[in-house]
Amino acid sequence: MSIRRRDLLGIRFLAKEDLEWLLSHSDQYFPNILSKDPVKKSTLLAGRTVANLFFENSTRTRTSFELAEKRLGADAVSLSMQTSSLSKGESLIDTVNVITAMKIDCIVVRHNAGGVPLLLRKHLPDHIRIINAGDGACEHPTQALLDAATLIEVMGSLPGKKIVIVGDILHSRVARSNIYLLKALGAEVTVVAPNTLMPKYIREVFDVEAHYDLDHVLAGKDAVMALRIQHERQGKGYIPSLGDFRKKYGLTPSRLSVTDAFILHPGPVNRSVELDDEAADAERSLILRQVGRGVAIRMAVLEWLFSEH
Ligand code: CP
């Protein structure tokens, strides 16, 4: 039994039937995103107002939410940390109270602190929907949905498919949401990281295979999802250097030669660190397809939140 369809706080809160509904429903929006035809606009969210509150930087997620909202007929406003009164010392809750006093139906929130979407759920009235656009190292549910939709499109289905997630697993909300979702959909998930960037009890908590050697697991996999090395963590002793990380965990031409796996990356990509140009720009790289799917998935999420099924 799923929680009421008023929020998307994390993949872990959703029933399989809801996940499948969101994935299959994004298909109806995707062809128009790929085509050269004018955008097909709907009035599904006419009269609704969505506030995009991004307290952490974003290119893909923020832009695609704004486009999804406008294409469904909603009014959209966006606020960022740098340009809001948060930079003058206003608290998060006071800022959210100010925004919701203007009659807002939905908040899309990104924050570098894990748990902020849940905090807002407890604080705000029931009728305001909340979408998690990435909270700390906890979850990034729409990223995982767009990743799964992309994989299903190119592979047909996920049950039994072997997916490797490689990189900074420790700090990655993308990894967590993907592990929840890919496993719920029947894929076999292996995570690979240096031991400093691997959560200690990941096998027990998430029931995944965990390895420290990418070359040991690469052959025979269907897809490899590389994660961004977060530059802000450089100098904190997690990895000796970016060059060392590339050598051990980067998708280099020599690694590409031992696998036919599709290549995914949530972006932004550090070229010559997680992915060499040959991997990022390869025919089997799905990176820009993931971005296009992002708009379609976010349209499906908004439709799901504002319609009863
Ligand atoms: N994948 C992702 O969340 O990218 P942005 O930080 O650009 O939104």
Coordinates of N, CA, C and O in Angstrom, one line a residue, residues 87-255:
S87 N 20.1 34.3 2.1 CA 21.5 34.8 2.1 C 21.6 36.0 3.1 O 22.7 36.4 3.4
K88 N 20.4 36.5 3.5 CA 20.4 37.6 4.5 C 20.1 37.1 5.9 O 19.9 37.8 6.9
G89 N 20.0 35.7 6.0 CA 19.9 35.1 7.4 C 18.5 34.6 7.7 O 18.2 34.1 8.8
E90 N 17.6 34.7 6.7 CA 16.2 34.2 7.0 C 16.3 32.7 7.1 O 17.0 32.0 6.3
S91 N 15.5 32.1 8.0 CA 15.6 30.7 8.2 C 14.8 29.9 7.0 O 14.0 30.5 6.3
L92 N 15.1 28.7 6.9 CA 14.5 27.9 5.9 C 12.9 27.9 6.1 O 12.2 28.1 5.1
I93 N 12.5 27.6 7.3 CA 11.1 27.6 7.5 C 10.4 28.9 7.3 O 9.3 29.0 6.7
D94 N 11.1 30.0 7.7 CA 10.5 31.3 7.4 C 10.4 31.6 5.9 O 9.4 32.1 5.4
T95 N 11.4 31.2 5.2 CA 11.4 31.3 3.7 C 10.2 30.6 3.1 O 9.5 31.1 2.3
V96 N 10.1 29.3 3.6 CA 9.0 28.5 3.0 C 7.6 29.0 3.4 O 6.7 29.0 2.6
N97 N 7.5 29.6 4.6 CA 6.2 30.2 5.0 C 5.9 31.4 4.1 O 4.7 31.6 3.8
V98 N 6.9 32.2 3.8 CA 6.7 33.3 2.9 C 6.2 32.9 1.6 O 5.2 33.4 1.0
I99 N 6.9 31.9 1.0 CA 6.5 31.4 -0.3 C 5.1 30.8 -0.3 O 4.2 31.1 -1.2
T100 N 4.7 30.0 0.7 CA 3.4 29.3 0.7 C 2.3 30.3 1.0 O 1.1 30.1 0.7
A101 N 2.6 31.5 1.7 CA 1.6 32.5 1.9 C 1.1 33.1 0.6 O 0.1 33.8 0.6
M102 N 1.8 32.9 -0.5 CA 1.4 33.4 -1.8 C 0.5 32.5 -2.6 O 0.3 32.6 -3.7
K103 N 0.0 31.5 -1.9 CA -0.9 30.4 -2.5 C -0.1 29.6 -3.5 O 0.0 29.8 -4.7
I104 N 0.6 28.6 -2.9 CA 1.4 27.6 -3.7 C 0.8 26.2 -3.5 O 0.4 25.9 -2.4
D105 N 0.8 25.5 -4.6 CA 0.2 24.1 -4.5 C 1.2 23.0 -4.4 O 0.9 21.9 -3.9
C106 N 2.5 23.3 -4.8 CA 3.5 22.3 -4.8 C 4.9 22.9 -4.6 O 5.1 24.0 -5.2
I107 N 5.7 22.3 -3.8 CA 7.1 22.8 -3.6 C 8.0 21.7 -4.1 O 7.9 20.5 -3.7
V108 N 8.9 22.1 -5.0 CA 10.0 21.2 -5.4 C 11.2 21.7 -4.7 O 11.6 22.9 -4.8
V109 N 11.9 20.8 -3.9 CA 12.9 21.3 -3.0 C 14.2 20.5 -3.2 O 14.2 19.3 -3.2
R110 N 15.3 21.3 -3.3 CA 16.7 20.7 -3.2 C 17.4 21.4 -2.1 O 17.4 22.6 -2.0
H111 N 18.1 20.5 -1.3 CA 18.8 21.1 -0.2 C 20.0 20.2 0.1 O 19.9 19.0 -0.1
N112 N 21.1 20.8 0.6 CA 22.3 20.0 0.9 C 22.2 19.2 2.2 O 23.0 18.4 2.5
A113 N 21.1 19.5 2.9 CA 20.9 18.7 4.2 C 19.9 17.6 3.9 O 18.8 17.9 3.4
G114 N 20.3 16.4 4.3 CA 19.3 15.3 4.2 C 18.1 15.5 5.1 O 18.3 16.0 6.2
G115 N 16.9 15.1 4.6 CA 15.7 15.2 5.4 C 14.9 16.4 5.3 O 13.8 16.5 5.8
V116 N 15.4 17.4 4.5 CA 14.6 18.7 4.4 C 13.2 18.4 3.8 O 12.2 19.0 4.3
P117 N 13.1 17.6 2.7 CA 11.7 17.4 2.2 C 10.8 16.8 3.3 O 9.6 17.2 3.4
L118 N 11.3 15.9 4.1 CA 10.5 15.3 5.2 C 10.1 16.4 6.3 O 9.0 16.4 6.8
L119 N 11.1 17.2 6.5 CA 10.8 18.3 7.5 C 9.7 19.2 7.0 O 8.8 19.6 7.7
L120 N 9.8 19.6 5.7 CA 8.7 20.4 5.1 C 7.4 19.7 5.1 O 6.3 20.3 5.4
R121 N 7.4 18.4 4.9 CA 6.1 17.7 4.9 C 5.5 17.8 6.3 O 4.2 18.0 6.4
K122 N 6.3 17.7 7.4 CA 5.7 17.8 8.7 C 5.3 19.2 9.0 O 4.3 19.4 9.8
H123 N 5.9 20.2 8.4 CA 5.6 21.6 8.7 C 4.4 22.2 7.9 O 3.6 22.9 8.4
L124 N 4.3 21.7 6.7 CA 3.4 22.4 5.7 C 2.0 21.8 5.8 O 1.8 20.6 6.1
P125 N 0.9 22.5 5.4 CA -0.4 21.9 5.4 C -0.5 20.8 4.3 O 0.3 20.8 3.3
D126 N -1.4 19.9 4.6 CA -1.5 18.7 3.8 C -1.7 18.9 2.3 O -1.2 18.1 1.4
H127 N -2.4 20.0 1.9 CA -2.8 20.2 0.5 C -1.6 20.6 -0.3 O -1.7 20.6 -1.6
I128 N -0.5 21.0 0.3 CA 0.7 21.4 -0.5 C 1.5 20.2 -0.8 O 2.0 19.5 0.1
R129 N 1.7 19.8 -2.1 CA 2.5 18.7 -2.4 C 4.0 19.0 -2.3 O 4.4 20.2 -2.6
I130 N 4.8 18.0 -2.0 CA 6.2 18.2 -1.9 C 7.0 17.2 -2.8 O 6.7 16.0 -2.7
I131 N 7.9 17.7 -3.5 CA 8.8 16.8 -4.4 C 10.2 17.0 -4.0 O 10.7 18.2 -3.9
N132 N 10.9 15.9 -3.7 CA 12.3 15.9 -3.3 C 13.1 16.0 -4.6 O 13.1 15.1 -5.4
A133 N 13.9 17.1 -4.8 CA 14.7 17.3 -6.0 C 16.2 17.0 -5.6 O 17.1 17.4 -6.3
G134 N 16.4 16.3 -4.5 CA 17.7 15.9 -4.0 C 18.0 16.5 -2.7 O 18.0 17.7 -2.5
D135 N 18.1 15.6 -1.6 CA 18.4 16.1 -0.3 C 19.7 15.4 0.3 O 19.7 14.2 0.5
G136 N 20.7 16.2 0.5 CA 21.9 15.7 1.0 C 22.4 14.4 0.3 O 22.4 14.3 -0.9
A137 N 22.8 13.5 1.1 CA 23.2 12.2 0.6 C 22.1 11.2 0.7 O 22.3 10.0 0.6
C138 N 20.8 11.7 0.9 CA 19.7 10.7 1.1 C 19.1 10.2 -0.2 O 19.2 9.0 -0.5
E139 N 18.3 11.0 -0.9 CA 17.6 10.5 -2.1 C 17.6 11.6 -3.2 O 17.6 12.8 -2.9
H140 N 17.4 11.1 -4.4 CA 17.2 12.0 -5.6 C 16.2 11.2 -6.4 O 16.6 10.6 -7.5
P141 N 14.9 11.1 -6.0 CA 14.0 10.1 -6.6 C 13.7 10.4 -8.1 O 13.7 9.4 -8.9
T142 N 13.6 11.6 -8.5 CA 13.3 11.8 -10.0 C 14.5 11.4 -10.8 O 14.4 11.0 -12.0
Q143 N 15.8 11.6 -10.3 CA 16.9 11.1 -11.0 C 16.9 9.6 -11.2 O 17.1 9.1 -12.3
A144 N 16.6 8.9 -10.2 CA 16.5 7.4 -10.3 C 15.4 7.0 -11.3 O 15.6 6.1 -12.1
L145 N 14.3 7.7 -11.2 CA 13.2 7.3 -12.2 C 13.6 7.6 -13.6 O 13.3 6.8 -14.5
L146 N 14.3 8.7 -13.9 CA 14.6 9.0 -15.2 C 15.7 8.0 -15.7 O 15.8 7.6 -16.9
D147 N 16.6 7.6 -14.8 CA 17.6 6.6 -15.1 C 17.0 5.2 -15.5 O 17.3 4.6 -16.5
A148 N 16.0 4.8 -14.6 CA 15.3 3.5 -14.9 C 14.5 3.6 -16.2 O 14.5 2.6 -17.0
A149 N 13.8 4.7 -16.5 CA 13.1 4.8 -17.7 C 14.0 4.8 -18.9 O 13.7 4.1 -19.9
T150 N 15.2 5.4 -18.8 CA 16.1 5.3 -19.9 C 16.6 3.9 -20.1 O 16.7 3.4 -21.3
L151 N 16.9 3.2 -19.0 CA 17.4 1.8 -19.1 C 16.3 0.9 -19.7 O 16.6 0.0 -20.6
I152 N 15.1 1.1 -19.3 CA 14.0 0.2 -19.8 C 13.8 0.5 -21.3 O 13.6 -0.4 -22.1
E153 N 14.0 1.7 -21.7 CA 13.8 2.1 -23.1 C 14.9 1.3 -24.0 O 14.5 0.8 -25.0
V154 N 16.1 1.3 -23.5 CA 17.2 0.7 -24.4 C 17.3 -0.8 -24.1 O 17.8 -1.5 -25.0
M155 N 16.9 -1.3 -23.0 CA 17.1 -2.7 -22.7 C 15.8 -3.5 -22.7 O 15.8 -4.8 -22.6
G156 N 14.6 -2.9 -22.8 CA 13.4 -3.6 -22.9 C 12.7 -3.8 -21.5 O 11.6 -3.5 -21.3
S157 N 13.5 -4.3 -20.6 CA 13.0 -4.5 -19.2 C 14.2 -4.6 -18.2 O 15.4 -4.6 -18.7
L158 N 13.9 -4.6 -16.9 CA 15.0 -4.6 -16.0 C 15.2 -5.9 -15.2 O 16.3 -6.1 -14.7
P159 N 14.2 -6.7 -15.0 CA 14.4 -8.0 -14.3 C 15.6 -8.8 -14.8 O 15.7 -9.0 -16.0
G160 N 16.5 -9.1 -13.9 CA 17.7 -9.9 -14.2 C 18.9 -9.1 -14.9 O 19.9 -9.6 -15.1
K161 N 18.6 -7.8 -15.2 CA 19.7 -7.0 -15.8 C 20.8 -6.7 -14.7 O 20.4 -6.5 -13.6
K162 N 22.0 -6.7 -15.2 CA 23.1 -6.4 -14.3 C 23.6 -5.0 -14.4 O 24.2 -4.6 -15.4
I163 N 23.5 -4.3 -13.3 CA 23.8 -2.8 -13.4 C 24.9 -2.6 -12.3 O 24.8 -2.9 -11.2
V164 N 26.0 -1.9 -12.8 CA 27.1 -1.4 -11.9 C 26.9 0.0 -11.6 O 26.7 0.8 -12.5
I165 N 27.0 0.4 -10.3 CA 27.1 1.8 -10.0 C 28.5 2.1 -9.4 O 28.8 1.4 -8.4
V166 N 29.2 3.0 -10.0 CA 30.6 3.1 -9.6 C 30.9 4.6 -9.3 O 30.5 5.5 -9.9
G167 N 31.7 4.8 -8.2 CA 32.1 6.1 -7.8 C 31.9 6.4 -6.3 O 32.1 5.5 -5.5
D168 N 31.5 7.6 -6.0 CA 31.4 8.0 -4.6 C 30.0 7.6 -4.1 O 29.1 8.4 -4.0
I169 N 30.0 6.3 -3.7 CA 28.7 5.8 -3.2 C 28.4 6.4 -1.9 O 27.2 6.7 -1.6
L170 N 29.4 6.7 -1.1 CA 29.2 7.2 0.3 C 28.3 8.4 0.3 O 27.4 8.5 1.1
H171 N 28.6 9.4 -0.6 CA 27.9 10.7 -0.5 C 26.8 10.8 -1.5 O 26.3 11.9 -1.7
S172 N 26.4 9.7 -2.2 CA 25.6 9.8 -3.4 C 24.1 9.5 -3.1 O 23.7 8.4 -2.9
R173 N 23.3 10.6 -3.2 CA 21.8 10.4 -3.2 C 21.3 9.7 -4.4 O 20.3 8.9 -4.4
V174 N 22.0 9.9 -5.5 CA 21.7 9.2 -6.8 C 21.9 7.7 -6.6 O 21.0 6.9 -7.0
A175 N 22.9 7.3 -6.0 CA 23.2 5.9 -5.8 C 22.1 5.3 -4.9 O 21.5 4.2 -5.2
R176 N 21.7 5.9 -3.8 CA 20.7 5.4 -2.9 C 19.4 5.2 -3.6 O 18.7 4.2 -3.5
S177 N 18.9 6.3 -4.3 CA 17.6 6.2 -5.0 C 17.6 5.1 -6.1 O 16.7 4.4 -6.3
N178 N 18.8 5.0 -6.8 CA 18.9 4.0 -7.8 C 18.9 2.6 -7.2 O 18.3 1.7 -7.8
I179 N 19.6 2.4 -6.1 CA 19.6 1.1 -5.5 C 18.2 0.7 -5.1 O 17.7 -0.4 -5.5
Y180 N 17.4 1.6 -4.5 CA 16.1 1.2 -4.1 C 15.2 0.9 -5.3 O 14.5 -0.1 -5.4
L181 N 15.3 1.7 -6.4 CA 14.5 1.5 -7.5 C 14.9 0.3 -8.4 O 14.0 -0.5 -8.7
L182 N 16.1 0.2 -8.7 CA 16.6 -0.9 -9.6 C 16.3 -2.2 -8.9 O 15.8 -3.2 -9.6
K183 N 16.5 -2.3 -7.6 CA 16.2 -3.6 -7.0 C 14.7 -3.8 -6.9 O 14.2 -5.0 -7.1
A184 N 13.9 -2.8 -6.7 CA 12.4 -3.0 -6.7 C 11.9 -3.5 -8.0 O 11.0 -4.2 -8.1
L185 N 12.7 -3.1 -9.1 CA 12.3 -3.5 -10.4 C 12.9 -4.8 -10.9 O 12.8 -5.2 -12.1
G186 N 13.7 -5.4 -10.0 CA 14.2 -6.7 -10.4 C 15.6 -6.8 -10.9 O 16.1 -7.9 -11.4
A187 N 16.3 -5.6 -11.0 CA 17.7 -5.6 -11.5 C 18.7 -6.1 -10.5 O 18.4 -6.1 -9.3
E188 N 19.8 -6.6 -10.9 CA 20.9 -7.0 -10.0 C 21.9 -5.8 -9.9 O 22.5 -5.5 -10.9
V189 N 22.1 -5.3 -8.7 CA 22.9 -4.1 -8.6 C 24.2 -4.4 -7.9 O 24.2 -5.1 -6.8
T190 N 25.3 -4.0 -8.5 CA 26.6 -4.1 -7.9 C 27.2 -2.6 -7.7 O 27.1 -1.8 -8.7
V191 N 27.7 -2.3 -6.5 CA 28.3 -1.0 -6.3 C 29.8 -1.2 -6.2 O 30.3 -2.2 -5.7
V192 N 30.5 -0.2 -6.8 CA 32.0 -0.2 -6.8 C 32.5 1.1 -6.4 O 32.0 2.1 -6.9
A193 N 33.4 1.1 -5.4 CA 34.0 2.4 -4.9 C 35.3 2.1 -4.2 O 35.6 0.9 -3.8
P194 N 36.2 3.1 -4.1 CA 37.3 2.9 -3.1 C 36.7 2.7 -1.7 O 35.6 3.1 -1.4
N195 N 37.5 2.0 -0.9 CA 36.9 1.7 0.4 C 36.6 2.9 1.2 O 35.7 2.9 2.1
T196 N 37.2 4.1 1.0 CA 36.9 5.3 1.7 C 35.6 5.9 1.2 O 35.0 6.8 1.9
L197 N 35.1 5.5 0.1 CA 33.8 6.1 -0.5 C 32.7 5.0 -0.5 O 31.8 5.2 -1.3
M198 N 32.9 3.9 0.2 CA 31.9 2.9 0.3 C 31.3 2.9 1.7 O 32.0 2.7 2.7
P199 N 30.0 3.0 1.8 CA 29.3 2.9 3.1 C 29.6 1.5 3.7 O 29.6 0.5 3.1
K200 N 29.9 1.5 5.0 CA 30.5 0.4 5.7 C 29.5 -0.9 5.6 O 30.0 -2.0 5.3
Y201 N 28.3 -0.6 5.8 CA 27.3 -1.8 5.9 C 26.4 -1.9 4.7 O 25.3 -2.3 4.8
I202 N 26.9 -1.4 3.5 CA 26.1 -1.3 2.4 C 25.5 -2.7 2.0 O 24.3 -2.8 1.6
R203 N 26.3 -3.8 2.1 CA 25.8 -5.1 1.7 C 24.6 -5.5 2.6 O 23.5 -5.9 2.1
E204 N 24.7 -5.3 3.9 CA 23.7 -5.7 4.8 C 22.4 -4.7 4.7 O 21.3 -5.2 4.7
V205 N 22.7 -3.4 4.5 CA 21.5 -2.5 4.5 C 20.8 -2.5 3.2 O 19.6 -2.5 3.2
F206 N 21.5 -2.6 2.1 CA 20.9 -2.5 0.8 C 20.8 -3.8 0.0 O 20.2 -3.8 -1.1
D207 N 21.4 -4.8 0.6 CA 21.3 -6.1 -0.1 C 21.9 -6.0 -1.6 O 21.2 -6.4 -2.5
V208 N 23.1 -5.4 -1.7 CA 23.7 -5.3 -3.0 C 25.1 -6.0 -2.9 O 25.6 -6.1 -1.8
E209 N 25.6 -6.3 -4.1 CA 27.0 -6.7 -4.1 C 27.9 -5.5 -4.1 O 27.6 -4.5 -4.7
A210 N 29.0 -5.5 -3.3 CA 29.9 -4.4 -3.2 C 31.3 -4.8 -3.5 O 31.8 -5.8 -3.0
H211 N 32.0 -4.1 -4.4 CA 33.4 -4.4 -4.7 C 34.2 -3.1 -4.7 O 33.7 -2.0 -4.9
Y212 N 35.6 -3.3 -4.6 CA 36.5 -2.2 -4.6 C 37.3 -2.2 -5.9 O 38.0 -1.2 -6.2
D213 N 37.1 -3.2 -6.8 CA 37.9 -3.3 -8.0 C 36.9 -3.3 -9.2 O 36.2 -4.3 -9.4
L214 N 36.9 -2.2 -10.0 CA 36.0 -2.2 -11.1 C 36.3 -3.2 -12.2 O 35.4 -3.8 -12.7
D215 N 37.6 -3.5 -12.4 CA 38.0 -4.4 -13.4 C 37.5 -5.8 -13.1 O 37.3 -6.7 -14.0
H216 N 37.3 -6.1 -11.8 CA 36.8 -7.4 -11.4 C 35.4 -7.7 -11.8 O 35.0 -8.8 -12.0
V217 N 34.6 -6.6 -11.9 CA 33.1 -6.8 -12.1 C 32.6 -6.4 -13.5 O 31.4 -6.6 -13.8
L218 N 33.4 -5.7 -14.3 CA 32.9 -5.0 -15.5 C 32.3 -5.9 -16.5 O 31.3 -5.7 -17.1
A219 N 33.1 -7.0 -16.8 CA 32.7 -7.9 -17.9 C 31.3 -8.5 -17.6 O 31.0 -8.9 -16.5
G220 N 30.5 -8.5 -18.7 CA 29.1 -9.2 -18.5 C 28.0 -8.3 -18.0 O 26.9 -8.7 -17.8
K221 N 28.4 -7.0 -17.7 CA 27.3 -6.2 -17.1 C 26.5 -5.5 -18.3 O 27.1 -5.3 -19.4
D222 N 25.3 -5.2 -18.0 CA 24.4 -4.6 -19.0 C 24.5 -3.0 -19.0 O 24.3 -2.4 -20.1
A223 N 24.8 -2.5 -17.9 CA 24.9 -1.0 -17.8 C 25.9 -0.6 -16.7 O 25.9 -1.3 -15.7
V224 N 26.6 0.5 -16.9 CA 27.4 1.1 -15.9 C 27.0 2.5 -15.7 O 26.9 3.3 -16.6
M225 N 26.7 2.8 -14.4 CA 26.3 4.2 -14.0 C 27.5 4.8 -13.2 O 27.8 4.3 -12.1
A226 N 28.1 5.7 -13.8 CA 29.3 6.4 -13.1 C 28.7 7.6 -12.4 O 27.8 8.3 -12.9
L227 N 29.2 7.8 -11.2 CA 28.7 8.9 -10.3 C 29.8 10.0 -10.3 O 31.0 9.8 -10.5
R228 N 29.3 11.2 -10.1 CA 30.2 12.4 -10.1 C 31.1 12.3 -8.8 O 30.6 12.1 -7.7
I229 N 32.4 12.5 -9.0 CA 33.3 12.8 -7.9 C 33.1 14.2 -7.5 O 33.2 15.1 -8.3
Q230 N 32.7 14.4 -6.2 CA 32.4 15.7 -5.8 C 33.7 16.5 -5.4 O 34.3 16.2 -4.4
H231 N 34.0 17.5 -6.2 CA 35.3 18.2 -6.0 C 35.4 18.8 -4.6 O 36.4 18.9 -4.1
E232 N 34.2 19.2 -4.1 CA 34.2 19.8 -2.8 C 34.8 18.8 -1.7 O 35.1 19.3 -0.6
R233 N 34.8 17.5 -2.0 CA 35.3 16.6 -1.1 C 36.8 16.3 -1.3 O 37.5 15.6 -0.5
Q234 N 37.4 16.9 -2.4 CA 38.8 16.8 -2.6 C 39.6 17.4 -1.5 O 39.1 18.4 -0.9
G235 N 40.7 16.9 -1.1 CA 41.5 17.4 0.0 C 41.1 16.9 1.3 O 41.6 17.3 2.3
K236 N 40.0 16.1 1.3 CA 39.6 15.6 2.6 C 40.0 14.1 2.8 O 39.6 13.4 3.7
G237 N 40.9 13.7 1.9 CA 41.5 12.4 2.1 C 40.8 11.2 1.6 O 41.2 10.1 1.9
Y238 N 39.7 11.4 0.9 CA 38.9 10.2 0.4 C 39.6 9.5 -0.7 O 39.6 8.3 -0.8
I239 N 40.3 10.3 -1.6 CA 41.0 9.6 -2.7 C 42.4 10.3 -2.8 O 42.5 11.5 -2.5
P240 N 43.4 9.6 -3.2 CA 44.7 10.2 -3.3 C 44.8 11.4 -4.3 O 45.4 12.5 -4.0
S241 N 44.1 11.2 -5.5 CA 44.0 12.3 -6.5 C 43.0 11.9 -7.5 O 42.5 10.8 -7.6
L242 N 42.6 12.9 -8.3 CA 41.6 12.6 -9.4 C 42.2 11.7 -10.4 O 41.5 10.8 -10.9
G243 N 43.5 11.8 -10.7 CA 44.2 11.0 -11.6 C 44.2 9.5 -11.1 O 44.0 8.6 -11.9
D244 N 44.4 9.3 -9.8 CA 44.4 8.0 -9.3 C 43.0 7.4 -9.4 O 42.8 6.2 -9.7
F245 N 41.9 8.2 -9.1 CA 40.6 7.7 -9.2 C 40.3 7.3 -10.7 O 39.7 6.2 -10.9
R246 N 40.7 8.1 -11.6 CA 40.5 7.8 -13.0 C 41.1 6.4 -13.4 O 40.5 5.6 -14.0
K247 N 42.3 6.3 -12.9 CA 43.1 5.0 -13.2 C 42.4 3.8 -12.7 O 42.3 2.8 -13.3
K248 N 41.8 3.9 -11.5 CA 41.2 2.7 -10.9 C 39.7 2.6 -11.1 O 39.2 1.5 -11.2
Y249 N 39.0 3.7 -11.3 CA 37.5 3.6 -11.4 C 36.9 4.4 -12.7 O 35.7 4.3 -12.9
G250 N 37.8 5.0 -13.4 CA 37.2 5.8 -14.6 C 36.9 4.9 -15.8 O 37.5 3.8 -15.9
L251 N 35.9 5.3 -16.6 CA 35.6 4.5 -17.8 C 36.6 5.0 -18.9 O 36.3 6.0 -19.6
T252 N 37.7 4.4 -19.0 CA 38.8 4.7 -19.9 C 38.6 3.9 -21.2 O 37.9 2.9 -21.2
P253 N 39.3 4.2 -22.3 CA 39.2 3.4 -23.5 C 39.5 1.9 -23.2 O 38.9 1.0 -23.8
S254 N 40.5 1.6 -22.4 CA 40.8 0.2 -22.1 C 39.7 -0.5 -21.4 O 39.4 -1.7 -21.7
R255 N 39.0 0.2 -20.5 CA 37.9 -0.5 -19.9 C 36.7 -0.7 -20.8 O 36.0 -1.6 -20.8

